[in-house]
Each structure stands twice: as C-alpha cells, then as structure tokens.
Short mmCIF file of C-alpha atoms in Angstrom, two decimals:
data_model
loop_
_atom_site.label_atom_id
_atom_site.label_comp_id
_atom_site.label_asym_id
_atom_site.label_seq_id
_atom_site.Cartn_x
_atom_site.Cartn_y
_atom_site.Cartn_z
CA UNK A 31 5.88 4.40 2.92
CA UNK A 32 4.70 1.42 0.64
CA UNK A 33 1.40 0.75 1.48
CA UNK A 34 0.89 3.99 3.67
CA UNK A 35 1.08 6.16 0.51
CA UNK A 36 0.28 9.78 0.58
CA UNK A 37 0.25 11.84 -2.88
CA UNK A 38 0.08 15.60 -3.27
CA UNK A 39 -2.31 16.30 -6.33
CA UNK A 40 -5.48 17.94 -7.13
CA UNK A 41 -4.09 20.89 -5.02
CA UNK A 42 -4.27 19.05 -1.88
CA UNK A 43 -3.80 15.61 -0.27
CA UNK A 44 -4.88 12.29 -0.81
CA UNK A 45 -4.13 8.81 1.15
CA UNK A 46 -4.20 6.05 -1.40
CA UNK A 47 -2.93 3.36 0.09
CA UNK A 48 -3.64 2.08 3.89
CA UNK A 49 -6.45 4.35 4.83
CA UNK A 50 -6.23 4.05 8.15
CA UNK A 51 -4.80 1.05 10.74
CA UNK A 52 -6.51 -0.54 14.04
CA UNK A 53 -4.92 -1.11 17.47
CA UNK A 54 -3.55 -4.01 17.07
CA UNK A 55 -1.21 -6.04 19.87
CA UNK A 56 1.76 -5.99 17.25
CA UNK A 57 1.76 -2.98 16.29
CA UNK A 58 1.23 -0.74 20.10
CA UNK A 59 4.69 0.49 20.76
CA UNK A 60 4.75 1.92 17.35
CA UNK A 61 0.88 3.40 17.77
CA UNK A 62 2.09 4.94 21.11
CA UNK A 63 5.09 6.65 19.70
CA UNK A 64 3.36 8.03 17.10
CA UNK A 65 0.72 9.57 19.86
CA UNK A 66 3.19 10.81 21.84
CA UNK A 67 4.46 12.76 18.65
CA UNK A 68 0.89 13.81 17.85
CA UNK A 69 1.19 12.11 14.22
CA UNK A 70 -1.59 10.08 14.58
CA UNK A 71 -5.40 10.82 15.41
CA UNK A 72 -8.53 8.80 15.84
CA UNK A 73 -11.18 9.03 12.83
CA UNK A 74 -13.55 6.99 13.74
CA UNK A 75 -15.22 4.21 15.85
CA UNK A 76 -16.74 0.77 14.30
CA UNK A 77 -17.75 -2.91 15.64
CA UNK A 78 -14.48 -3.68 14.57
CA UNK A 79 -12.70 -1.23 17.07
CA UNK A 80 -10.82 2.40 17.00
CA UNK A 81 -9.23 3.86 13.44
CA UNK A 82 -6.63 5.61 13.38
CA UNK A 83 -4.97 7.95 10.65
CA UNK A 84 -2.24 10.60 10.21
CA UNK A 85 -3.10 13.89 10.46
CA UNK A 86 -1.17 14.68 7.30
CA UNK A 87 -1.32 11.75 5.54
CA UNK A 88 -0.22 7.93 6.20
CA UNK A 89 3.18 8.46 4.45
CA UNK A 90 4.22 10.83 8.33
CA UNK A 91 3.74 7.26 10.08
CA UNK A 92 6.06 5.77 7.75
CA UNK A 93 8.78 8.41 7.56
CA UNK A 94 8.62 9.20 11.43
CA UNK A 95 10.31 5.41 11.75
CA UNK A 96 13.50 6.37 9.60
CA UNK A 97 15.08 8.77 12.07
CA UNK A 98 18.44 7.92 11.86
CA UNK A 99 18.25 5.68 8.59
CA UNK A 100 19.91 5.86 5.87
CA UNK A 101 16.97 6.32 2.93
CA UNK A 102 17.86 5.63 -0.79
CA UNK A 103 14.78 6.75 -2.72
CA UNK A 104 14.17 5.70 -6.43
CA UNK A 105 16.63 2.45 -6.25
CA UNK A 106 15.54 -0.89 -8.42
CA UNK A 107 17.49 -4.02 -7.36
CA UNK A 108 18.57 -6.46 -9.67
CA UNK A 109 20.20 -9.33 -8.30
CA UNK A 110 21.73 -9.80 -4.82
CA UNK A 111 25.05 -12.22 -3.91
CA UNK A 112 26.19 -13.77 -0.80
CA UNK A 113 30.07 -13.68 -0.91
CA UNK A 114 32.61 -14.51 1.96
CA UNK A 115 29.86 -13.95 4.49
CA UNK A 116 27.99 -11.56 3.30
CA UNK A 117 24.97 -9.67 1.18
CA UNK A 118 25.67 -7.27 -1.64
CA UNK A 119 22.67 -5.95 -2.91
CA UNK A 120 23.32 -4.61 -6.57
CA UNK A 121 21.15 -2.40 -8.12
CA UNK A 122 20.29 -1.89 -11.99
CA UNK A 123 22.29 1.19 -12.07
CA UNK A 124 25.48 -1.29 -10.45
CA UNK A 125 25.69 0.55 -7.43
CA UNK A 126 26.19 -1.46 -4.41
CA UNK A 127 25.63 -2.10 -0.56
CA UNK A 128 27.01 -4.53 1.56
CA UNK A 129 25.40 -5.92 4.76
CA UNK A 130 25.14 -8.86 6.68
CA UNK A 131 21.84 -9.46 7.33
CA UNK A 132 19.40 -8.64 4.49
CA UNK A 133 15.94 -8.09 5.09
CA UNK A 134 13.24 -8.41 1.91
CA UNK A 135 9.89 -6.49 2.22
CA UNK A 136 8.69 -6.01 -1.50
CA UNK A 137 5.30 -8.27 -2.12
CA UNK A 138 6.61 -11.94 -2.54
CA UNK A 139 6.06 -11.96 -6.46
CA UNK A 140 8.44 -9.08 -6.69
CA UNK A 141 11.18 -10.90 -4.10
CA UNK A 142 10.39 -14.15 -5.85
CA UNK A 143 10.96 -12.59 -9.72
CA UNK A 144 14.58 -10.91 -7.41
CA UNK A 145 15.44 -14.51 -6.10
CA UNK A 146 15.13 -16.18 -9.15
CA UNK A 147 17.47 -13.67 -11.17
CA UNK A 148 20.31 -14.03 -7.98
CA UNK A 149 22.85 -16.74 -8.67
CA UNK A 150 23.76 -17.64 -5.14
CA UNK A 151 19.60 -18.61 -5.01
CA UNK A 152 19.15 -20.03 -8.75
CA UNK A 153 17.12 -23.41 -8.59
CA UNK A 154 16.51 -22.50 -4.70
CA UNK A 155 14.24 -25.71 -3.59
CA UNK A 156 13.24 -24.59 0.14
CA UNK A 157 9.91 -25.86 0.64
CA UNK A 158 9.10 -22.63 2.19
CA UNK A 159 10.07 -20.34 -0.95
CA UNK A 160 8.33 -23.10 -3.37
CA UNK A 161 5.29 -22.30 -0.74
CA UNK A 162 5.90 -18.56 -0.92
CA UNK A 163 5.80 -18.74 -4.38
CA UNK A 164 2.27 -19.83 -4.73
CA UNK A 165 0.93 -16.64 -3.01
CA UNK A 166 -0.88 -13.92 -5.69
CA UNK A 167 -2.13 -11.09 -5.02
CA UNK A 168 -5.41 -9.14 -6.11
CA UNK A 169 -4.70 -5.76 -7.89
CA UNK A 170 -6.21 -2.22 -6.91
CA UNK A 171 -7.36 0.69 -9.30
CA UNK A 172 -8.18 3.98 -7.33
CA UNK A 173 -9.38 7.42 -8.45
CA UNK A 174 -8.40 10.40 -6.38
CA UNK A 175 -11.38 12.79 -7.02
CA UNK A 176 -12.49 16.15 -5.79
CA UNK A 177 -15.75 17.71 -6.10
CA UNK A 178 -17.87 20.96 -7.05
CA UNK A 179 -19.58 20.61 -3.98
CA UNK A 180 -19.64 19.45 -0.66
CA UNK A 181 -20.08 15.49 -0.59
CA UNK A 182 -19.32 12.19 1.75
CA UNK A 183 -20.63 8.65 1.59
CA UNK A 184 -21.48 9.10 5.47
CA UNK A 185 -21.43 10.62 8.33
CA UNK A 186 -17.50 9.66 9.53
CA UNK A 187 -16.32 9.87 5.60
CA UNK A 188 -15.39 5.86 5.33
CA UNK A 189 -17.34 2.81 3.51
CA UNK A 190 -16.90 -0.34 2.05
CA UNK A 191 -18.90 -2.35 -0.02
CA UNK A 192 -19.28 -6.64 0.17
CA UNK A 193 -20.24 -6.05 -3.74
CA UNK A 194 -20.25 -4.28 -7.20
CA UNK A 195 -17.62 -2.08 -8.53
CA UNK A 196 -16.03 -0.13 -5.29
CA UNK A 197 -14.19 -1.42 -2.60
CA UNK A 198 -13.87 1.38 -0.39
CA UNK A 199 -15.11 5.31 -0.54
CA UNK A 200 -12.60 7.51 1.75
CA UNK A 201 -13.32 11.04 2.28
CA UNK A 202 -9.81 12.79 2.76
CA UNK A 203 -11.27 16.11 4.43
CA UNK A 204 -13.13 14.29 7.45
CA UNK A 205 -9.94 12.47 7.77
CA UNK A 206 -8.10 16.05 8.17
CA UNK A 207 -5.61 14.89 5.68
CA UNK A 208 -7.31 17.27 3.04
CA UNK A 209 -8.54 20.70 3.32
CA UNK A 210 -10.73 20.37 0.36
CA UNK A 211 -13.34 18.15 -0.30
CA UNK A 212 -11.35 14.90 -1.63
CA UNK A 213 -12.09 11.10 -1.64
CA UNK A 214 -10.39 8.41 -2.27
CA UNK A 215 -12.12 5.79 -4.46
CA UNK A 216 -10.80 2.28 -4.32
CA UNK A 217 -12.55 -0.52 -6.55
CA UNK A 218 -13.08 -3.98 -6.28
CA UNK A 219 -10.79 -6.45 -6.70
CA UNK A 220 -12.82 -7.70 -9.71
CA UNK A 221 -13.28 -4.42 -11.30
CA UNK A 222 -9.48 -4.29 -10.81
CA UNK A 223 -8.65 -7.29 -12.21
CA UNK A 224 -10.83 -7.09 -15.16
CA UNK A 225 -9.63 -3.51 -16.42
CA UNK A 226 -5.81 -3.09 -15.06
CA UNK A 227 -4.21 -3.80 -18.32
CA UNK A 228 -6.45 -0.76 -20.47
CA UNK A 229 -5.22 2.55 -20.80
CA UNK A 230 -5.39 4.68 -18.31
CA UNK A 231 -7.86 6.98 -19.32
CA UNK A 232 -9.77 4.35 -20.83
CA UNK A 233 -9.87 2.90 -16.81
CA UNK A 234 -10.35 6.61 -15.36
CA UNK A 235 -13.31 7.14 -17.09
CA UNK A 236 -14.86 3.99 -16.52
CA UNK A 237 -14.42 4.37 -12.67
CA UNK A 238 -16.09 8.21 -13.00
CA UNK A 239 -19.03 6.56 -14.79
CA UNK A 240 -19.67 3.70 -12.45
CA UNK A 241 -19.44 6.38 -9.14
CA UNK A 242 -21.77 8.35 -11.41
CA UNK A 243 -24.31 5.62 -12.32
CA UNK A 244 -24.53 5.17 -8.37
CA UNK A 245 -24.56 8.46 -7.02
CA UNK A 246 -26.18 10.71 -9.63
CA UNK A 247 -25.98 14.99 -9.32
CA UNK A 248 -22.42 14.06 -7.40
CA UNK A 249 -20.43 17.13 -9.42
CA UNK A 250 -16.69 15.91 -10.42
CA UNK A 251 -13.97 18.44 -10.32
CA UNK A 252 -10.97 16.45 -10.85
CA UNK A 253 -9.85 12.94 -11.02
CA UNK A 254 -6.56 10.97 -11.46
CA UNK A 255 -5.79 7.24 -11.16
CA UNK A 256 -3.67 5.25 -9.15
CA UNK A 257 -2.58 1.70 -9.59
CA UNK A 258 -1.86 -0.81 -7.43
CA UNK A 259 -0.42 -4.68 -9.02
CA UNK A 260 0.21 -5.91 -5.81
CA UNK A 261 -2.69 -4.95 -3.34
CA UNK A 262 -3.98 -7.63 -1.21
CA UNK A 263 -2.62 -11.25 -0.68
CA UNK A 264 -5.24 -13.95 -1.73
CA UNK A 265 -3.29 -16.47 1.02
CA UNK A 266 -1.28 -15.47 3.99
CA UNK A 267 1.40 -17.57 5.17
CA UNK A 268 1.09 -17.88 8.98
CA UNK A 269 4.71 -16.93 9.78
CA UNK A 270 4.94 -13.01 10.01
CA UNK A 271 8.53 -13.52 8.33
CA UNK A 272 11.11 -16.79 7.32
CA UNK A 273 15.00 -17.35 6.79
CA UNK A 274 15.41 -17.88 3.03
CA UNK A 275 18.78 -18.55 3.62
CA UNK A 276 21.46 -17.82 5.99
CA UNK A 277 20.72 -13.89 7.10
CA UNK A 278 18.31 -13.65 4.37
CA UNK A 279 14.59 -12.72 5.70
#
C-alpha cells in the first residue's frame, strides 16, 4: 500500500501512513468503487470537506486495486536496461521482468539513486530529471500507542497541530480500524528531522515524554515506532507524472 500503510501490532490495528483521503475530482471513480464494495466509510466532517477511511485499515484500499495483478512482495531493484525495445527490471537478487512500458512510483530520491545506477540512463541530462532531482522530502517519526484507559484528542479522534513536536494525533478506535483504544502519533517534521538518525529507543522514548509533558495522567500501555525517510515532498512538480525516456514514466 505505500503510503496507505496498515500494521498489525499492539494486539490490534494501527494506520500509520495516509490517515484518511478527501473527495477529490481525481481520485472519484476509485472512491466510488471502493463504496460500492463497502471498504471505505466516512469519519468525519471539517471546513476542508468529507474524510474518508477504511474500515479495516488504509492498506484494504490499496490491495482492493490489485485484483488481477500480479504482486511481488519484498523485491529491491537494482538497476533497470532498455534493450531491443524494451525494459528489464533486475532486481538485487538477479531475477528479472521484462515489459514495455515501465512505470516508477518510489519517492523521486529513491528513483533518482535507481536512475543513476542504470547504464542505459548514466549521465541522463533531461532538464526534467535534473528538475526532479532537486525535490527532498521531510521525514516522519510515529509512535503507535495504546492506553490504560479510555482517551482521544477530540471528539471525532483526529488533530493536527501548526506547531511544537506533533504533527497529527489519530485515534484508531473512532476510526473503526481498532477495537482497542489506539492512536497514532505522528510528529513534526522538525522533531523528525532533528532525531531520525538516534536509536530507536532513544527516539521512542523521547516521543512518550513529549505526549506526556502535554497531556499529563494520559496512562501508556504500549508503544512502538515507525519511520518514515520519505514523508512529504517540500516542492511538487506540477505534472502529476513525465516520460523519462521512451516508455519510462
């Protein structure tokens, strides 16, 4: 699911990725097709319109789009070649796939680090790629926490903050993805930036003091730490997708 990521932990179920998504003109067909399955349900209503979530978890939004699909789970590619016509797409175990038309959706330093290590694109000079080069992305550290006793930051289970150390406070049970009483914490993009590269426990416990510090007599029952390098884009390039080369998007 990428950024609609779901994790089983804690003994229940936390979203830690997209918490929810908005109606949005692009995205309708696939927003109706997940009503008419009854994957999707609305959570609650803001200034800045309808949110919607999965009712078990983001990850059954993502996997109800593979029906048919081919899935290869737990692949790293290392280099891909364009040979008599076509894309082979080689991965660090050497296994291969051939297509024609090759489709990148990683976060652009990831494709860029792959593009730079493929021969057929070594010293690639396309404005656009020099361009898509320059984007960097803020990083995301998120504790998935459950508690003694029943807690949420509101009455609908969702905030964010314009400052200090969180980002976002999610509560997983009025979202019906959780049958416990489960949030997800996201921080800031500062507080993310600034403490990424300690140890994890080292991060986790800095996290549990800060929610602490704010809400005091909040009882923790369990905690564990997700990271995210590649969260949010600092720049957006205006296309929704570009032709690196020939078949190559």
């Amino acid at each position: 699911g990428g950024r609609m990521a779901t994790r089983r932990t804690l003994s229940t179920r936390f979203d830690h990725g997209a918490q929810f998504y908005r109606l949005k003109k692009d995205i309708a067909e696939l927003h109706q097709g997940w009503s008419q399955k009854e994957l999707s349900v609305s959570w609650f209503h803001s200034e800045q319109g309808e949110h919607w979530c999965a009712r078990t978890g983001m990850t059954a939004l993502a996997k109800s789009m593979t029906n048919g699909l081919e899935i290869g789970l737990e692949k790293q590619i290392s280099k891909i070649i364009f040979d008599n016509g076509q894309w082979t797409i080689v991965s660090d175990k050497n296994e291969k796939w051939n297509c024609l038309n090759l489709i990148l959706s990683s976060p652009l330093p990831q494709t860029v680090k792959l593009l730079e290590e493929t021969s057929r694109l070594n010293g690639f000079d396309n404005p656009k790629y020099l361009q898509l080069k320059k984007i960097e992305y803020t990083k995301a550290l998120i504790a998935l926490i459950t508690f003694k006793d029943q807690w949420s930051i509101n009455n609908h289970g969702y905030e964010e903050f314009d400052s200090g150390d969180f980002f976002s406070i999610a509560d997983q049970n009025k979202k019906v993805v959780s049958e416990i009483n489960a949030h997800t914490l996201t921080m800031s993009a500062d507080f993310s930036e600034e403490n990424f590269e300690l140890s994890d426990d080292v991060i986790l416990s800095k996290i549990l003091s800060s929610f602490s510090s704010q809400y005091p007599g909040i009882a923790i029952e369990e905690a564990e730490l997700k990271k995210w390098r590649y969260c949010k884009p600092k720049t957006q390039d205006q296309n929704l997708f570009c032709e690196m080369a020939p078949n190559l998007y």
